[in-house]
Coordinates of C-alpha atoms in Angstrom, one line a residue:
M1 CA 0.6 58.7 62.1
S2 CA 1.4 62.3 61.4
A3 CA -1.1 64.6 59.7
A4 CA 1.2 64.9 56.7
S5 CA 1.5 61.2 56.2
S6 CA -2.3 60.7 56.4
Q7 CA -2.8 62.9 53.3
P8 CA -2.9 61.2 49.9
A9 CA 0.1 61.7 47.7
L10 CA -0.2 64.7 45.4
S11 CA 1.0 62.6 42.5
A12 CA -1.6 59.9 43.0
R13 CA -3.5 59.1 39.8
P14 CA -7.3 59.1 39.9
E15 CA -7.3 55.6 38.4
D16 CA -5.3 54.2 41.3
E17 CA -8.1 54.8 43.8
R18 CA -8.7 51.7 46.0
L19 CA -12.1 50.9 47.4
S20 CA -13.3 48.3 49.9
P21 CA -13.3 44.7 48.6
G22 CA -17.1 44.6 48.7
R23 CA -17.6 47.8 46.7
T24 CA -14.8 46.8 44.3
V25 CA -16.5 43.5 43.4
A26 CA -20.0 45.1 43.2
Y27 CA -18.8 47.9 40.8
G28 CA -16.8 45.3 38.9
F29 CA -19.9 43.2 38.4
Q30 CA -21.6 46.3 36.9
H31 CA -18.9 46.4 34.3
V32 CA -19.5 42.7 33.4
L33 CA -23.3 43.3 33.1
T34 CA -22.7 46.3 30.9
M35 CA -20.5 44.5 28.3
Y36 CA -21.8 40.9 28.6
G37 CA -24.1 41.2 25.6
G38 CA -21.3 42.7 23.5
I39 CA -18.7 40.1 24.4
I40 CA -20.8 37.1 23.6
A41 CA -22.2 38.5 20.3
P42 CA -19.0 37.8 18.2
P43 CA -18.7 34.1 19.2
L44 CA -22.4 33.6 18.6
V45 CA -22.2 35.1 15.1
M46 CA -19.0 33.2 14.2
G47 CA -20.4 29.9 15.6
S48 CA -23.6 30.3 13.5
A49 CA -21.6 31.2 10.4
A50 CA -19.5 28.0 10.9
G51 CA -22.5 25.8 11.4
M52 CA -21.6 24.8 15.0
D53 CA -24.0 23.1 17.3
T54 CA -25.1 24.5 20.7
A55 CA -22.2 22.7 22.6
Q56 CA -19.5 24.0 20.3
M57 CA -20.9 27.6 20.4
G58 CA -20.9 27.3 24.2
V59 CA -17.2 26.5 24.0
L60 CA -16.6 29.7 21.9
V61 CA -18.6 31.8 24.4
A62 CA -16.8 30.4 27.4
C63 CA -13.4 31.0 25.8
C64 CA -14.3 34.6 24.9
L65 CA -15.3 35.3 28.6
F66 CA -12.1 33.6 29.9
I67 CA -9.7 35.5 27.6
G68 CA -11.6 38.7 27.9
G69 CA -11.2 38.5 31.6
L70 CA -7.4 37.9 31.4
A71 CA -7.1 40.7 28.8
T72 CA -8.9 43.1 31.1
I73 CA -6.6 42.2 34.1
L74 CA -3.6 42.7 31.9
Q75 CA -4.8 46.1 30.6
T76 CA -5.8 47.4 34.0
L77 CA -3.0 46.1 36.3
G78 CA -0.3 46.0 33.7
I79 CA 3.2 44.5 33.5
P80 CA 6.3 46.2 32.0
F81 CA 5.5 47.3 28.4
F82 CA 2.0 45.8 28.5
G83 CA -1.1 47.5 29.9
A84 CA -2.3 51.1 30.0
Q85 CA -3.3 50.8 33.7
L86 CA -6.6 52.5 32.9
P87 CA -10.1 51.4 33.8
L88 CA -10.7 49.7 30.4
V89 CA -12.7 46.5 29.9
Q90 CA -11.3 44.2 27.2
G91 CA -13.2 41.7 25.2
T92 CA -13.7 40.1 21.8
S93 CA -13.9 42.8 19.1
F94 CA -16.9 42.8 16.7
S95 CA -15.0 44.9 14.2
G96 CA -13.3 41.9 12.7
V97 CA -16.3 39.6 12.4
A98 CA -17.0 40.3 8.7
T99 CA -13.3 39.8 7.8
M100 CA -13.1 36.6 9.8
I101 CA -16.3 35.2 8.2
A102 CA -14.8 35.9 4.8
I103 CA -11.6 34.1 5.7
M104 CA -13.6 31.1 7.1
N105 CA -15.7 30.9 3.9
G106 CA -12.5 31.1 1.8
G107 CA -11.9 27.4 2.4
G108 CA -9.7 27.5 5.5
G109 CA -12.5 27.3 8.0
M110 CA -12.0 28.2 11.6
P111 CA -8.3 27.1 11.8
A112 CA -7.5 29.7 9.1
V113 CA -9.3 32.4 11.2
F114 CA -7.3 31.5 14.3
G115 CA -4.1 31.4 12.3
A116 CA -4.7 34.9 10.8
V117 CA -5.6 36.4 14.2
L118 CA -2.5 34.9 15.9
A119 CA -0.1 36.1 13.3
A120 CA -1.7 39.5 12.9
G121 CA -1.7 39.9 16.7
A122 CA 2.0 39.1 16.9
I123 CA 2.9 41.6 14.2
G124 CA 0.7 44.1 16.0
I125 CA 2.8 43.9 19.2
V126 CA 5.8 45.0 17.2
I127 CA 4.2 48.0 15.4
A128 CA 2.2 49.2 18.4
P129 CA 4.8 51.8 19.5
F130 CA 4.9 53.4 16.0
F131 CA 1.1 53.8 16.0
A132 CA 1.3 55.4 19.5
K133 CA 3.6 58.1 18.1
L134 CA 0.5 59.5 16.3
L135 CA -0.9 60.8 19.6
R136 CA 0.1 64.4 18.7
F137 CA -2.6 64.2 15.9
F138 CA -5.3 63.8 18.5
P139 CA -5.9 67.3 19.9
P140 CA -9.3 68.1 21.6
V141 CA -11.0 68.8 18.2
V142 CA -10.2 65.2 17.2
T143 CA -10.7 63.5 20.6
G144 CA -14.0 65.3 21.1
V145 CA -15.3 64.0 17.8
V146 CA -14.1 60.5 18.5
I147 CA -15.6 60.3 22.0
T148 CA -18.9 61.8 20.8
I149 CA -19.1 59.3 17.9
I150 CA -18.3 56.4 20.3
G151 CA -21.4 57.3 22.3
V152 CA -23.6 58.0 19.2
S153 CA -22.5 54.7 17.5
L154 CA -23.8 52.8 20.5
F155 CA -27.3 54.2 20.3
P156 CA -28.5 51.7 17.7
V157 CA -27.2 48.9 20.0
T158 CA -29.2 50.1 23.0
A159 CA -32.3 50.7 20.8
D160 CA -32.0 47.1 19.5
W161 CA -31.7 45.8 23.1
A162 CA -34.7 47.8 24.1
M163 CA -36.8 46.3 21.3
G164 CA -35.8 42.8 22.4
G165 CA -32.5 42.0 20.8
T166 CA -31.6 39.0 18.6
A167 CA -33.5 36.5 20.8
A168 CA -36.8 38.3 20.7
G169 CA -38.2 36.6 17.6
D170 CA -41.8 37.7 16.8
S171 CA -41.9 39.9 19.9
Y172 CA -39.1 42.2 18.5
G173 CA -40.2 45.8 18.9
S174 CA -43.3 45.0 20.9
M175 CA -44.6 47.5 23.4
K176 CA -43.9 44.9 26.2
N177 CA -40.2 44.9 25.4
I178 CA -40.0 48.7 25.2
A179 CA -42.1 49.1 28.4
L180 CA -39.6 46.9 30.3
A181 CA -36.7 49.0 29.0
A182 CA -38.5 52.1 30.1
I183 CA -39.2 50.7 33.6
T184 CA -35.5 49.9 33.9
L185 CA -34.6 53.4 32.8
V186 CA -37.0 55.0 35.3
I187 CA -35.5 52.8 38.1
L188 CA -32.0 53.9 37.1
L189 CA -32.9 57.6 37.1
A190 CA -34.8 57.3 40.5
L191 CA -31.7 55.6 42.1
S192 CA -29.4 58.2 40.7
K193 CA -31.7 61.0 42.1
S194 CA -32.1 59.3 45.5
G195 CA -29.4 61.4 47.1
V196 CA -27.7 58.3 48.6
A197 CA -24.2 58.1 47.2
A198 CA -24.0 54.3 47.4
L199 CA -27.3 53.9 45.5
S200 CA -26.3 56.4 42.9
R201 CA -23.0 54.7 42.2
L202 CA -24.6 51.3 42.0
S203 CA -27.6 52.6 40.0
I204 CA -26.7 50.6 36.9
L205 CA -26.3 47.3 38.7
L206 CA -29.4 47.7 40.8
S207 CA -31.5 48.9 37.9
I208 CA -30.6 45.8 36.0
V209 CA -31.3 43.6 39.0
F210 CA -34.7 45.2 39.7
G211 CA -35.5 45.3 36.0
T212 CA -34.9 41.6 35.8
V213 CA -37.2 41.0 38.8
V214 CA -39.9 43.0 37.0
A215 CA -39.3 40.9 33.9
V216 CA -39.9 37.7 35.9
F217 CA -43.3 39.0 36.9
M218 CA -44.0 40.0 33.3
G219 CA -43.1 36.5 32.1
M220 CA -40.2 37.8 30.0
T221 CA -37.3 35.8 31.3
D222 CA -36.7 32.2 32.0
F223 CA -34.0 30.7 34.4
S224 CA -35.0 27.1 33.8
Q225 CA -32.0 26.4 31.6
V226 CA -29.4 27.7 34.1
L227 CA -28.5 24.2 35.4
T228 CA -28.5 22.6 32.0
G229 CA -24.9 21.9 30.9
D230 CA -21.5 21.8 32.6
I231 CA -21.1 23.6 35.9
F232 CA -17.3 23.9 35.6
A233 CA -15.2 23.7 32.4
V234 CA -11.6 24.7 31.6
P235 CA -11.1 26.1 28.1
T236 CA -9.2 23.5 25.9
P237 CA -6.4 24.9 23.7
F238 CA -6.9 24.4 20.0
A239 CA -10.3 22.7 20.6
F240 CA -11.2 23.3 16.9
G241 CA -7.8 22.2 15.5
A242 CA -4.3 23.6 15.0
P243 CA -4.2 27.1 13.4
V244 CA -3.6 27.4 9.6
F245 CA -1.5 30.4 8.4
E246 CA -2.6 31.9 5.0
L247 CA -0.8 35.0 3.8
S248 CA -3.9 36.6 2.3
A249 CA -5.9 36.0 5.5
I250 CA -3.1 37.5 7.6
I251 CA -3.0 40.6 5.4
S252 CA -6.8 41.0 5.8
M253 CA -6.5 40.7 9.6
M254 CA -3.8 43.3 9.7
I255 CA -6.4 45.8 8.4
V256 CA -8.6 44.7 11.3
I257 CA -5.7 45.3 13.7
L258 CA -5.3 48.9 12.4
V259 CA -9.0 49.4 13.0
T260 CA -8.6 47.9 16.5
Y261 CA -5.7 50.3 17.1
T262 CA -7.8 53.3 16.2
E263 CA -10.8 52.2 18.4
T264 CA -8.7 51.2 21.4
T265 CA -6.7 54.5 21.2
A266 CA -10.0 56.4 21.1
D267 CA -11.3 54.5 24.1
M268 CA -8.1 55.2 26.0
L269 CA -8.4 58.9 25.3
A270 CA -12.1 58.8 26.2
V271 CA -11.6 57.2 29.5
A272 CA -8.7 59.5 30.3
E273 CA -10.9 62.5 29.6
V274 CA -13.6 61.0 31.9
T275 CA -11.2 60.2 34.7
G276 CA -8.9 63.1 34.4
S277 CA -5.9 60.8 33.8
K278 CA -2.8 61.7 31.9
V279 CA -2.1 59.7 28.8
D280 CA 1.0 60.0 26.7
S281 CA 2.4 58.0 23.7
R282 CA 4.2 55.5 26.0
R283 CA 1.0 54.7 27.8
I284 CA -0.9 54.4 24.5
A285 CA 1.8 52.0 23.3
N286 CA 1.5 49.9 26.4
G287 CA -2.2 49.7 26.0
L288 CA -2.0 48.7 22.4
R289 CA 0.6 46.1 23.1
A290 CA -1.7 44.6 25.8
D291 CA -4.4 44.4 23.1
M292 CA -2.1 42.6 20.7
L293 CA -0.7 40.2 23.3
S294 CA -4.2 39.3 24.2
S295 CA -5.2 38.9 20.6
T296 CA -2.1 36.7 20.0
V297 CA -3.0 34.4 22.9
A298 CA -6.8 34.4 22.1
P299 CA -6.7 31.9 19.2
I300 CA -4.8 29.4 21.3
F301 CA -7.9 29.3 23.5
N302 CA -10.4 29.4 20.6
T303 CA -11.3 33.0 20.4
F304 CA -10.6 36.2 18.4
T305 CA -9.1 39.7 18.5
Q306 CA -9.4 41.7 21.7
S307 CA -10.1 45.4 22.1
A308 CA -11.4 47.9 24.7
F309 CA -15.2 48.1 25.1
A310 CA -16.6 51.6 24.6
Q311 CA -19.8 51.1 26.6
N312 CA -17.8 50.7 29.8
V313 CA -16.4 54.1 29.4
G314 CA -19.9 55.4 29.8
L315 CA -20.2 53.4 33.0
V316 CA -17.1 55.1 34.4
A317 CA -18.6 58.5 33.5
I318 CA -22.0 57.9 35.0
T319 CA -20.8 56.3 38.3
G320 CA -17.8 58.4 38.8
V321 CA -15.9 55.3 39.9
K322 CA -12.5 55.7 38.3
S323 CA -10.5 52.9 39.9
R324 CA -8.8 50.5 37.6
F325 CA -8.9 47.9 40.3
V326 CA -12.7 47.9 40.0
V327 CA -12.4 47.0 36.4
A328 CA -9.7 44.4 37.2
A329 CA -12.2 42.8 39.5
G330 CA -14.6 42.7 36.6
G331 CA -11.9 41.0 34.6
G332 CA -11.7 38.4 37.4
I333 CA -15.4 37.8 37.3
L334 CA -15.2 37.3 33.5
V335 CA -12.5 34.6 34.1
I336 CA -14.7 32.9 36.6
L337 CA -17.6 33.0 34.2
G338 CA -15.4 31.4 31.6
L339 CA -14.6 28.6 34.0
L340 CA -18.1 28.3 35.4
P341 CA -20.6 28.3 32.4
V342 CA -23.5 28.0 34.9
L343 CA -22.8 31.6 36.0
G344 CA -22.6 32.7 32.4
R345 CA -26.0 31.2 31.8
V346 CA -27.5 33.2 34.7
I347 CA -26.3 36.5 33.3
A348 CA -27.4 35.3 29.8
S349 CA -30.9 35.0 31.2
I350 CA -31.2 38.8 31.8
P351 CA -33.6 40.1 29.2
Q352 CA -32.1 42.4 26.6
P353 CA -34.7 45.1 27.1
V354 CA -33.4 45.5 30.6
L355 CA -29.9 46.1 29.3
G356 CA -31.4 48.5 26.7
G357 CA -33.0 50.7 29.4
A358 CA -29.7 51.0 31.2
G359 CA -27.8 51.5 28.0
I360 CA -29.6 54.7 27.2
V361 CA -27.9 56.4 30.1
L362 CA -24.6 54.6 29.7
F363 CA -24.1 55.4 26.1
G364 CA -25.5 58.9 26.3
S365 CA -22.9 59.6 29.0
V366 CA -20.1 58.8 26.5
A367 CA -21.6 61.2 23.9
A368 CA -22.0 63.9 26.6
A369 CA -18.3 63.5 27.6
G370 CA -17.4 64.1 23.9
I371 CA -19.6 67.2 23.7
R372 CA -17.9 68.5 26.8
T373 CA -14.5 68.0 25.2
L374 CA -15.7 69.8 22.0
A375 CA -16.8 72.8 24.1
K376 CA -13.1 73.4 24.9
V377 CA -12.2 73.7 21.2
K378 CA -11.4 77.1 19.8
D379 CA -14.6 78.4 18.1
D380 CA -13.6 79.1 14.5
N381 CA -14.8 78.1 11.0
M382 CA -12.0 75.5 10.5
N383 CA -12.7 73.6 13.6
M384 CA -16.4 73.7 13.0
L385 CA -15.8 72.3 9.5
I386 CA -13.7 69.4 11.0
I387 CA -16.3 68.6 13.6
A388 CA -19.3 68.7 11.3
T389 CA -17.7 66.7 8.5
S390 CA -16.2 64.1 10.8
L391 CA -19.4 63.5 12.8
A392 CA -21.4 63.2 9.6
F393 CA -18.9 60.8 8.1
G394 CA -19.0 58.7 11.2
C395 CA -22.8 58.5 11.1
I396 CA -22.9 57.1 7.5
P397 CA -22.4 53.4 8.5
M398 CA -25.1 53.8 11.1
V399 CA -27.8 55.3 8.9
K400 CA -26.9 53.5 5.7
A401 CA -25.3 50.1 6.5
D402 CA -24.8 49.2 2.8
F403 CA -23.1 52.5 1.9
Y404 CA -19.7 50.7 1.3
A405 CA -21.2 47.6 -0.3
A406 CA -19.7 48.5 -3.8
F407 CA -16.3 49.4 -2.4
P408 CA -13.3 47.0 -2.2
T409 CA -13.5 44.8 0.9
W410 CA -10.6 46.5 2.7
V411 CA -12.4 49.9 2.4
G412 CA -15.5 48.4 4.0
T413 CA -13.5 46.8 6.7
I414 CA -12.0 50.1 7.8
F415 CA -14.9 52.5 7.2
Q416 CA -17.8 50.3 8.2
S417 CA -16.9 51.2 11.7
S418 CA -18.4 54.5 12.7
I419 CA -15.5 55.1 15.2
S420 CA -12.8 54.4 12.6
S421 CA -14.6 56.5 10.0
A422 CA -15.0 59.5 12.2
T423 CA -11.5 59.2 13.7
I424 CA -9.7 59.0 10.3
M425 CA -11.7 61.9 8.9
A426 CA -11.1 64.1 12.0
V427 CA -7.3 63.3 12.0
V428 CA -6.9 64.0 8.3
L429 CA -8.9 67.2 8.4
N430 CA -7.1 68.5 11.5
I431 CA -3.8 67.9 9.7
I432 CA -5.0 69.8 6.6
F433 CA -6.6 72.7 8.3
N434 CA -4.7 73.1 11.6
E435 CA -1.2 71.5 11.0
L436 CA -0.3 72.3 7.4
T437 CA 0.5 76.0 6.6
W438 CA 0.8 75.4 2.8
G439 CA 4.2 77.3 2.9
K440 CA 2.7 80.6 4.0
K441 CA 3.5 82.4 7.2
E442 CA 0.8 84.3 9.1
T443 CA 1.3 88.0 9.4
S444 CA -0.5 90.7 11.2
Q445 CA -3.0 92.8 9.3
R446 CA -1.4 96.0 10.7
S447 CA 1.5 97.8 8.9
I448 CA 3.7 100.8 9.4
Y449 CA 5.9 103.0 7.1
K450 CA 9.6 102.1 6.8
Y451 CA 10.7 105.6 7.6
Q452 CA 9.0 105.2 11.0
L453 CA 11.2 102.3 11.9
E454 CA 14.3 104.2 10.7
G455 CA 13.5 107.0 13.1
L456 CA 13.5 104.7 16.2
A457 CA 16.5 103.9 18.4
D458 CA 17.4 101.1 20.7
G459 CA 15.5 101.4 24.0
D460 CA 12.6 103.4 22.6
R461 CA 9.2 102.3 24.0
L462 CA 5.5 103.3 23.6
I463 CA 3.6 104.0 26.8
D464 CA 0.0 105.1 26.8
G465 CA 0.3 106.4 23.2
K466 CA 3.5 108.4 24.0
L467 CA 7.0 107.5 22.8
Y468 CA 9.9 107.5 25.2
D469 CA 13.6 106.9 24.7
H470 CA 15.9 104.7 26.7
Q471 CA 16.5 107.6 29.2
G472 CA 12.7 108.0 29.8
L473 CA 12.5 111.3 27.9
E474 CA 9.4 111.8 25.8
V475 CA 10.1 111.8 22.0
Q476 CA 8.4 114.4 19.9
I477 CA 6.0 113.0 17.3
I478 CA 5.5 115.1 14.1
S479 CA 1.9 115.2 12.9
E480 CA 2.6 115.7 9.1
Q481 CA 1.6 112.8 6.9
P482 CA 3.9 111.3 4.2
G483 CA 4.1 113.7 1.3
Q484 CA 3.9 116.7 3.6
A485 CA 6.8 118.8 5.1
G486 CA 9.2 117.0 2.7
D487 CA 8.4 113.6 4.0
R488 CA 10.4 114.2 7.1
P489 CA 11.1 111.1 9.1
M490 CA 10.3 111.0 12.8
P491 CA 13.2 112.7 14.6
Q492 CA 15.1 110.7 17.1
G493 CA 15.1 111.8 20.7

């Protein structure tokens, strides 16, 4: 093989990097551990709201893992018109939970929810390219805000995990939980500082493994239920009945789809910033169509809308592993977990404080990437106003969860998401302050007298404060001011 042929192609995309099979699977498993808590939360909430028993909720969780894995493979590997081919993990979106519970409680039950998701997803496939055309309204001042708020909005999640999470009961917030999170964080930092590249890149996975081992000795985890239940199970289509289509429910879910569009677009821009990939409107459209196709298929297999997971963007940033094939491997693992509930129960046994300790670094890395993007923005009052207002607006749902309680339901659905709130405000303010000119043309603050222009001829040029004509001869400049010497104009050379 010649020297030239052994060099990588100059046009190779960073996300197309290929690693050895072992490393690909290991790094992919890190992605699964990072998002596992998030992907199983929506089915647990929906199952509880529907009054399901443990077995039925287990079906919901398995289906979410199965479809999330397929959606991830579609998004990362892609087929014509579907998939952004970026290292993005897909899974069940939490943004639509409130709307879906409202639909379910409206009398239609879970079939009405599945019908609304299916119909809204199908409509979403059609309108995705039109939404992608809005990419020009996402300059660095907007993307920087969005990426930053993605990271900041995940801080309450990691804090909740560190305190024990939903399963902690009376021990929630105990020093024992927080100590376990701190131990995991210290292990992660030590591995990152080790100077060994392999340990540094696997620091998230290894810190979670070692943190879980510590939890065993602290008596904070229990694997006794791992073998309880089915070892292998294939998701059954329409296990909870055929979908029911209600117009009002479909309209409500379309609002959720728009929120999903906004969040997934933000995640695609964020991961592109982290990896150095190029993202245009066509690629955004492919990514959104993949989201919507997955969301359309999801109700058939008893699950809900799919979107990109922001926390995995932080994993890409902290490990430096940009390969989309690594994330595709993670998608394959999710599919296996969906078919092998026993493996899902193993991962579910990892204490949430362990995930909380790792999440501090993961989610902080996302915010840091956003701050780095904002550092590239022109430093002027208008951009500072956009950044300050948008970040504050995005933080409102985090610091005051009931802020939109008195607003119409559709307003709360859109703005209860910190990411959607900040993105919408940043886009609108950027249009107002940087796109619109209000019919005025900017002009220089300098001015000259008209008679000075009339005294010039074609080819005249100013060099080092002296005026020369087209032949290179110096033109005499008269020193009298207007009103003196008869207001004589500058003579031509």
